[in-house]
Amino acid sequence: MNRDVNHSPVKYVWMSIAASVATIFLKGGAYFLTGSVGLFSDALESFINLAAAVMALICITIAVSPPDREHPFGHNKAEYFSSVLEGTLILIAAVAIGVTAIERIINPGELRELGTGLVISAFASSINFFTSLVLMRAGKKYNSITLEADAHHLMTDVWTTAGVIAGLFLVKITGWLILDPVIAILVALNIVFTGVKLIKRSVSGLMDEALPEEELDRIKMILDRYEGEGLSYHSLYTRKAASKKFIFLHLLVPGNWHIKRGHEVTKRIEGEIGAVFSDADVFIHLEPLNDPDAFDDYLE
């Protein structure tokens, strides 16, 4: 995980920050131009995007730093703090949007310059759309939960803006001002769903969740091939820390093997697993097949 900054997820977070700053000015301008609470909700989410991106920059910079004496397993879990904060900020934004929308329902206000405001908002949304696509590809490349969370959040923002634009277009056609705060409330409900999903995913990671079943099956396929050499294994445990995977297992070998032979086969297995999971640390404990105590497994 010790990557040069120019070849790490950090540069993509700077891209997200730049996109957030641009959309704040554009969507904020659209709101002040029109007075639409729907566009206010859209602009407020851009502020959340910026705060989340700044936090992501801090956390992902920590996450890509190499292991040290105090953190021998690395700093990858720092990414989860960014994702939790982003989800929390989204929920706070949803409350603020809901309160503003309810106030507008009680005290309706006239909307101005809707056509111009909607064009500005659509342009701002296009920035988020293309930024989201880039972040999603980078998130998969670096297996970064922070970049993926940011990408999903920005794409949610795109759909939010699309809904706001569609609703305000109906306001412009029908003159029904009540649609504006109703749209804002729908926006708030949508981003609550996004926020809860982000927090849930991050909490699972902080709880040292095991690798998905399909990844476990790929590990087992590698290990099963060694049964023909008279080897076996048990106590296969895994955990995931953001982009980093940790794989632990007990390898059972004939008791008459010398240490060098056992070491060679463990290195071969570690290499094969590492070829499939490039961001994985593999820990193999050798045990003799003819020792009954070697088969103890505390999860069984």
Tab-separated table of C-alpha atoms in Angstrom:
chain	number	residue	atom	x	y	z
A	1	MET	CA	0.000	0.000	0.000
A	2	ASN	CA	2.973	2.343	-0.040
A	3	ARG	CA	2.162	4.109	-3.283
A	4	ASP	CA	3.486	7.308	-4.758
A	5	VAL	CA	0.893	10.048	-4.433
A	6	ASN	CA	0.822	10.561	-8.204
A	7	HIS	CA	-0.106	6.888	-8.634
A	8	SER	CA	-2.557	6.536	-5.756
A	9	PRO	CA	-6.230	7.239	-5.000
A	10	VAL	CA	-5.271	10.633	-3.522
A	11	LYS	CA	-5.230	12.436	-6.875
A	12	TYR	CA	-8.798	11.302	-7.556
A	13	VAL	CA	-9.979	12.807	-4.264
A	14	TRP	CA	-8.551	16.165	-5.384
A	15	MET	CA	-10.644	15.779	-8.518
A	16	SER	CA	-13.726	15.232	-6.355
A	17	ILE	CA	-12.922	18.341	-4.297
A	18	ALA	CA	-12.582	20.459	-7.445
A	19	ALA	CA	-15.908	19.142	-8.783
A	20	SER	CA	-17.630	19.881	-5.449
A	21	VAL	CA	-16.356	23.470	-5.360
A	22	ALA	CA	-17.521	24.057	-8.932
A	23	THR	CA	-21.001	22.630	-8.308
A	24	ILE	CA	-21.413	24.617	-5.059
A	25	PHE	CA	-21.017	27.869	-6.984
A	26	LEU	CA	-23.217	26.721	-9.858
A	27	LYS	CA	-26.039	25.212	-7.800
A	28	GLY	CA	-25.837	27.972	-5.197
A	29	GLY	CA	-26.194	30.495	-8.002
A	30	ALA	CA	-29.189	28.607	-9.382
A	31	TYR	CA	-30.845	28.659	-5.938
A	32	PHE	CA	-30.313	32.404	-5.361
A	33	LEU	CA	-31.507	33.090	-8.897
A	34	THR	CA	-34.743	31.105	-8.561
A	35	GLY	CA	-35.529	30.931	-4.826
A	36	SER	CA	-36.398	27.236	-5.274
A	37	VAL	CA	-36.170	25.100	-2.149
A	38	GLY	CA	-35.644	22.121	-4.453
A	39	LEU	CA	-32.510	23.744	-5.849
A	40	PHE	CA	-31.542	24.726	-2.293
A	41	SER	CA	-31.588	21.035	-1.353
A	42	ASP	CA	-29.453	20.262	-4.384
A	43	ALA	CA	-26.948	22.993	-3.497
A	44	LEU	CA	-26.770	21.843	0.127
A	45	GLU	CA	-25.846	18.347	-0.995
A	46	SER	CA	-22.900	19.842	-2.897
A	47	PHE	CA	-21.638	21.317	0.387
A	48	ILE	CA	-21.887	17.827	1.847
A	49	ASN	CA	-19.943	16.505	-1.145
A	50	LEU	CA	-17.149	19.001	-0.439
A	51	ALA	CA	-16.969	18.223	3.288
A	52	ALA	CA	-16.940	14.490	2.544
A	53	ALA	CA	-14.250	14.894	-0.126
A	54	VAL	CA	-11.990	16.840	2.252
A	55	MET	CA	-12.427	14.157	4.907
A	56	ALA	CA	-11.776	11.520	2.257
A	57	LEU	CA	-8.530	13.272	1.321
A	58	ILE	CA	-7.348	13.144	4.936
A	59	CYS	CA	-8.365	9.523	5.483
A	60	ILE	CA	-7.150	8.143	2.178
A	61	THR	CA	-3.777	9.886	2.622
A	62	ILE	CA	-3.480	8.068	5.947
A	63	ALA	CA	-4.728	4.794	4.440
A	64	VAL	CA	-2.067	4.645	1.706
A	65	SER	CA	0.783	5.317	4.130
A	66	PRO	CA	2.977	2.257	4.818
A	67	PRO	CA	2.798	0.143	7.986
A	68	ASP	CA	4.823	1.375	10.949
A	69	ARG	CA	5.761	0.198	14.432
A	70	GLU	CA	2.430	1.317	15.937
A	71	HIS	CA	0.358	0.040	12.985
A	72	PRO	CA	2.104	-3.087	11.651
A	73	PHE	CA	-0.974	-4.125	9.627
A	74	GLY	CA	-1.165	-0.756	7.883
A	75	HIS	CA	-3.608	2.144	8.058
A	76	ASN	CA	-6.241	0.928	5.581
A	77	LYS	CA	-9.140	1.148	8.013
A	78	ALA	CA	-8.834	4.937	7.974
A	79	GLU	CA	-10.981	4.799	4.828
A	80	TYR	CA	-13.959	3.578	6.842
A	81	PHE	CA	-13.939	6.744	8.979
A	82	SER	CA	-14.333	8.828	5.839
A	83	SER	CA	-17.247	6.714	4.669
A	84	VAL	CA	-18.970	6.873	8.075
A	85	LEU	CA	-18.587	10.665	8.175
A	86	GLU	CA	-19.929	11.001	4.657
A	87	GLY	CA	-23.002	8.963	5.558
A	88	THR	CA	-23.535	11.027	8.727
A	89	LEU	CA	-23.234	14.329	6.838
A	90	ILE	CA	-25.758	13.068	4.298
A	91	LEU	CA	-28.261	12.367	7.080
A	92	ILE	CA	-27.714	15.841	8.559
A	93	ALA	CA	-28.268	17.382	5.129
A	94	ALA	CA	-31.492	15.399	4.738
A	95	VAL	CA	-32.831	16.820	8.010
A	96	ALA	CA	-31.937	20.385	6.951
A	97	ILE	CA	-33.607	19.906	3.567
A	98	GLY	CA	-36.736	18.445	5.176
A	99	VAL	CA	-37.082	21.326	7.649
A	100	THR	CA	-36.649	23.918	4.876
A	101	ALA	CA	-39.158	22.129	2.644
A	102	ILE	CA	-41.810	21.920	5.365
A	103	GLU	CA	-41.354	25.628	6.086
A	104	ARG	CA	-41.869	26.370	2.376
A	105	ILE	CA	-45.047	24.256	2.328
A	106	ILE	CA	-46.400	26.342	5.230
A	107	ASN	CA	-45.230	29.608	3.670
A	108	PRO	CA	-45.160	29.226	-0.143
A	109	GLY	CA	-42.866	31.523	-2.124
A	110	GLU	CA	-42.746	32.623	-5.747
A	111	LEU	CA	-40.110	31.143	-8.030
A	112	ARG	CA	-38.042	33.286	-10.419
A	113	GLU	CA	-35.959	32.663	-13.530
A	114	LEU	CA	-36.647	28.931	-13.467
A	115	GLY	CA	-35.415	28.327	-17.015
A	116	THR	CA	-31.967	29.802	-16.407
A	117	GLY	CA	-31.688	28.147	-13.005
A	118	LEU	CA	-32.469	24.724	-14.429
A	119	VAL	CA	-29.856	25.079	-17.197
A	120	ILE	CA	-27.194	26.012	-14.620
A	121	SER	CA	-28.193	23.096	-12.412
A	122	ALA	CA	-28.079	20.658	-15.340
A	123	PHE	CA	-24.547	21.815	-16.231
A	124	ALA	CA	-23.450	21.345	-12.605
A	125	SER	CA	-24.951	17.850	-12.622
A	126	SER	CA	-22.973	16.922	-15.744
A	127	ILE	CA	-19.750	17.735	-13.833
A	128	ASN	CA	-20.793	15.353	-11.046
A	129	PHE	CA	-21.779	12.678	-13.560
A	130	PHE	CA	-18.400	12.530	-15.292
A	131	THR	CA	-16.520	12.850	-11.987
A	132	SER	CA	-18.542	9.933	-10.587
A	133	LEU	CA	-17.636	7.702	-13.549
A	134	VAL	CA	-13.922	8.455	-13.104
A	135	LEU	CA	-14.059	7.850	-9.341
A	136	MET	CA	-15.938	4.573	-9.787
A	137	ARG	CA	-13.282	3.227	-12.159
A	138	ALA	CA	-10.521	4.386	-9.818
A	139	GLY	CA	-12.318	2.852	-6.814
A	140	LYS	CA	-12.404	-0.540	-8.516
A	141	LYS	CA	-8.794	-0.210	-9.665
A	142	TYR	CA	-7.497	0.571	-6.158
A	143	ASN	CA	-10.211	-1.396	-4.332
A	144	SER	CA	-10.923	1.789	-2.359
A	145	ILE	CA	-14.158	2.030	-0.376
A	146	THR	CA	-13.614	5.795	-0.058
A	147	LEU	CA	-13.508	6.406	-3.811
A	148	GLU	CA	-16.447	4.073	-4.403
A	149	ALA	CA	-18.486	5.798	-1.676
A	150	ASP	CA	-17.680	9.198	-3.166
A	151	ALA	CA	-18.608	7.964	-6.642
A	152	HIS	CA	-21.938	6.557	-5.452
A	153	HIS	CA	-22.660	9.762	-3.556
A	154	LEU	CA	-21.967	11.924	-6.614
A	155	MET	CA	-24.128	9.671	-8.789
A	156	THR	CA	-26.908	9.983	-6.217
A	157	ASP	CA	-26.458	13.735	-6.524
A	158	VAL	CA	-26.887	13.415	-10.303
A	159	TRP	CA	-30.187	11.555	-9.907
A	160	THR	CA	-31.248	14.069	-7.262
A	161	THR	CA	-30.615	16.943	-9.647
A	162	ALA	CA	-32.470	15.134	-12.429
A	163	GLY	CA	-35.493	14.757	-10.150
A	164	VAL	CA	-35.334	18.403	-9.090
A	165	ILE	CA	-35.078	19.574	-12.692
A	166	ALA	CA	-38.001	17.382	-13.770
A	167	GLY	CA	-40.130	18.578	-10.868
A	168	LEU	CA	-39.354	22.249	-11.373
A	169	PHE	CA	-40.081	21.875	-15.061
A	170	LEU	CA	-43.553	20.714	-14.016
A	171	VAL	CA	-43.817	23.733	-11.715
A	172	LYS	CA	-42.965	25.985	-14.639
A	173	ILE	CA	-45.632	24.327	-16.793
A	174	THR	CA	-48.421	23.951	-14.219
A	175	GLY	CA	-47.708	26.804	-11.814
A	176	TRP	CA	-48.163	24.441	-8.836
A	177	LEU	CA	-45.687	25.878	-6.357
A	178	ILE	CA	-46.363	23.058	-3.865
A	179	LEU	CA	-44.357	20.737	-6.108
A	180	ASP	CA	-41.131	22.555	-5.229
A	181	PRO	CA	-41.019	21.645	-1.482
A	182	VAL	CA	-42.476	18.195	-2.213
A	183	ILE	CA	-39.545	17.553	-4.554
A	184	ALA	CA	-37.149	18.681	-1.811
A	185	ILE	CA	-38.690	16.215	0.658
A	186	LEU	CA	-38.317	13.389	-1.891
A	187	VAL	CA	-34.675	14.415	-2.323
A	188	ALA	CA	-34.188	14.236	1.459
A	189	LEU	CA	-35.679	10.733	1.624
A	190	ASN	CA	-33.462	9.572	-1.237
A	191	ILE	CA	-30.230	10.780	0.375
A	192	VAL	CA	-31.257	9.268	3.739
A	193	PHE	CA	-31.228	5.893	1.984
A	194	THR	CA	-27.758	6.608	0.585
A	195	GLY	CA	-26.432	7.756	3.971
A	196	VAL	CA	-27.711	4.702	5.843
A	197	LYS	CA	-26.212	2.376	3.217
A	198	LEU	CA	-22.796	4.060	3.490
A	199	ILE	CA	-22.770	3.895	7.293
A	200	LYS	CA	-23.875	0.251	7.310
A	201	ARG	CA	-21.121	-0.751	4.882
A	202	SER	CA	-18.468	1.102	6.869
A	203	VAL	CA	-19.530	-0.378	10.199
A	204	SER	CA	-19.303	-3.872	8.666
A	205	GLY	CA	-15.730	-3.112	7.651
A	206	LEU	CA	-14.772	-1.799	11.081
A	207	MET	CA	-16.106	-5.052	12.548
A	208	ASP	CA	-13.519	-7.060	10.538
A	209	GLU	CA	-16.011	-8.638	8.171
A	210	ALA	CA	-14.844	-11.776	6.354
A	211	LEU	CA	-14.200	-11.809	2.624
A	212	PRO	CA	-17.225	-12.503	0.392
A	213	GLU	CA	-18.096	-16.147	-0.252
A	214	GLU	CA	-16.999	-16.019	-3.892
A	215	GLU	CA	-13.530	-14.826	-2.853
A	216	LEU	CA	-13.297	-17.545	-0.226
A	217	ASP	CA	-14.149	-20.102	-2.904
A	218	ARG	CA	-11.244	-18.855	-5.053
A	219	ILE	CA	-8.865	-19.305	-2.120
A	220	LYS	CA	-10.189	-22.802	-1.446
A	221	MET	CA	-9.737	-23.766	-5.109
A	222	ILE	CA	-6.031	-22.947	-4.814
A	223	LEU	CA	-5.654	-24.876	-1.551
A	224	ASP	CA	-7.629	-27.887	-2.763
A	225	ARG	CA	-5.145	-28.421	-5.592
A	226	TYR	CA	-2.495	-29.334	-3.017
A	227	GLU	CA	-4.466	-32.294	-1.662
A	228	GLY	CA	-2.854	-34.375	-4.420
A	229	GLU	CA	0.513	-33.727	-2.766
A	230	GLY	CA	-0.761	-35.179	0.506
A	231	LEU	CA	-1.461	-31.786	2.097
A	232	SER	CA	-4.564	-30.464	3.807
A	233	TYR	CA	-5.651	-27.288	5.560
A	234	HIS	CA	-8.105	-25.933	8.115
A	235	SER	CA	-8.776	-22.793	10.186
A	236	LEU	CA	-9.138	-20.624	7.079
A	237	TYR	CA	-9.998	-17.163	8.394
A	238	THR	CA	-10.176	-13.900	6.473
A	239	ARG	CA	-10.848	-10.270	7.157
A	240	LYS	CA	-10.973	-7.118	5.092
A	241	ALA	CA	-9.669	-3.648	5.953
A	242	ALA	CA	-10.826	-1.359	3.123
A	243	SER	CA	-8.574	-2.270	0.157
A	244	LYS	CA	-6.437	-4.673	2.198
A	245	LYS	CA	-7.256	-8.365	2.640
A	246	PHE	CA	-5.849	-10.616	5.357
A	247	ILE	CA	-5.902	-14.401	4.908
A	248	PHE	CA	-4.953	-16.824	7.705
A	249	LEU	CA	-4.848	-20.620	7.492
A	250	HIS	CA	-3.252	-23.721	9.010
A	251	LEU	CA	-1.503	-25.941	6.459
A	252	LEU	CA	-1.201	-29.632	7.374
A	253	VAL	CA	1.893	-31.370	5.989
A	254	PRO	CA	3.463	-34.811	6.593
A	255	GLY	CA	5.235	-34.875	9.947
A	256	ASN	CA	8.478	-36.137	8.423
A	257	TRP	CA	8.935	-33.093	6.193
A	258	HIS	CA	11.924	-30.906	6.959
A	259	ILE	CA	11.461	-27.189	7.565
A	260	LYS	CA	12.875	-26.134	4.192
A	261	ARG	CA	10.339	-28.212	2.253
A	262	GLY	CA	7.453	-26.853	4.324
A	263	HIS	CA	8.706	-23.321	3.811
A	264	GLU	CA	8.921	-23.786	0.056
A	265	VAL	CA	5.341	-25.018	-0.276
A	266	THR	CA	3.973	-22.197	1.895
A	267	LYS	CA	5.795	-19.643	-0.262
A	268	ARG	CA	4.308	-21.259	-3.364
A	269	ILE	CA	0.780	-21.100	-1.930
A	270	GLU	CA	1.268	-17.500	-0.790
A	271	GLY	CA	2.408	-16.596	-4.307
A	272	GLU	CA	-0.622	-18.225	-5.948
A	273	ILE	CA	-3.065	-16.502	-3.594
A	274	GLY	CA	-1.188	-13.219	-4.018
A	275	ALA	CA	-1.509	-13.512	-7.799
A	276	VAL	CA	-5.304	-13.614	-7.397
A	277	PHE	CA	-5.537	-11.008	-4.612
A	278	SER	CA	-2.793	-8.425	-5.130
A	279	ASP	CA	-3.678	-6.485	-1.967
A	280	ALA	CA	-3.653	-9.506	0.344
A	281	ASP	CA	-1.395	-10.498	3.215
A	282	VAL	CA	-1.297	-14.293	3.615
A	283	PHE	CA	-0.306	-15.937	6.893
A	284	ILE	CA	0.225	-19.733	6.876
A	285	HIS	CA	0.867	-21.777	10.000
A	286	LEU	CA	2.447	-25.204	9.377
A	287	GLU	CA	1.222	-28.230	11.369
A	288	PRO	CA	1.973	-31.978	11.125
A	289	LEU	CA	-0.753	-34.218	9.725
A	290	ASN	CA	-0.096	-36.945	12.318
A	291	ASP	CA	-0.704	-34.661	15.332
A	292	PRO	CA	-4.369	-34.821	16.553
A	293	ASP	CA	-4.024	-31.382	18.175
A	294	ALA	CA	-3.251	-29.872	14.783
A	295	PHE	CA	-6.921	-30.106	13.812
A	296	ASP	CA	-8.248	-27.832	16.550
A	297	ASP	CA	-10.409	-25.040	15.162
A	298	TYR	CA	-11.995	-22.621	17.595
A	299	LEU	CA	-14.782	-21.718	15.151
A	300	GLU	CA	-15.958	-25.294	14.769
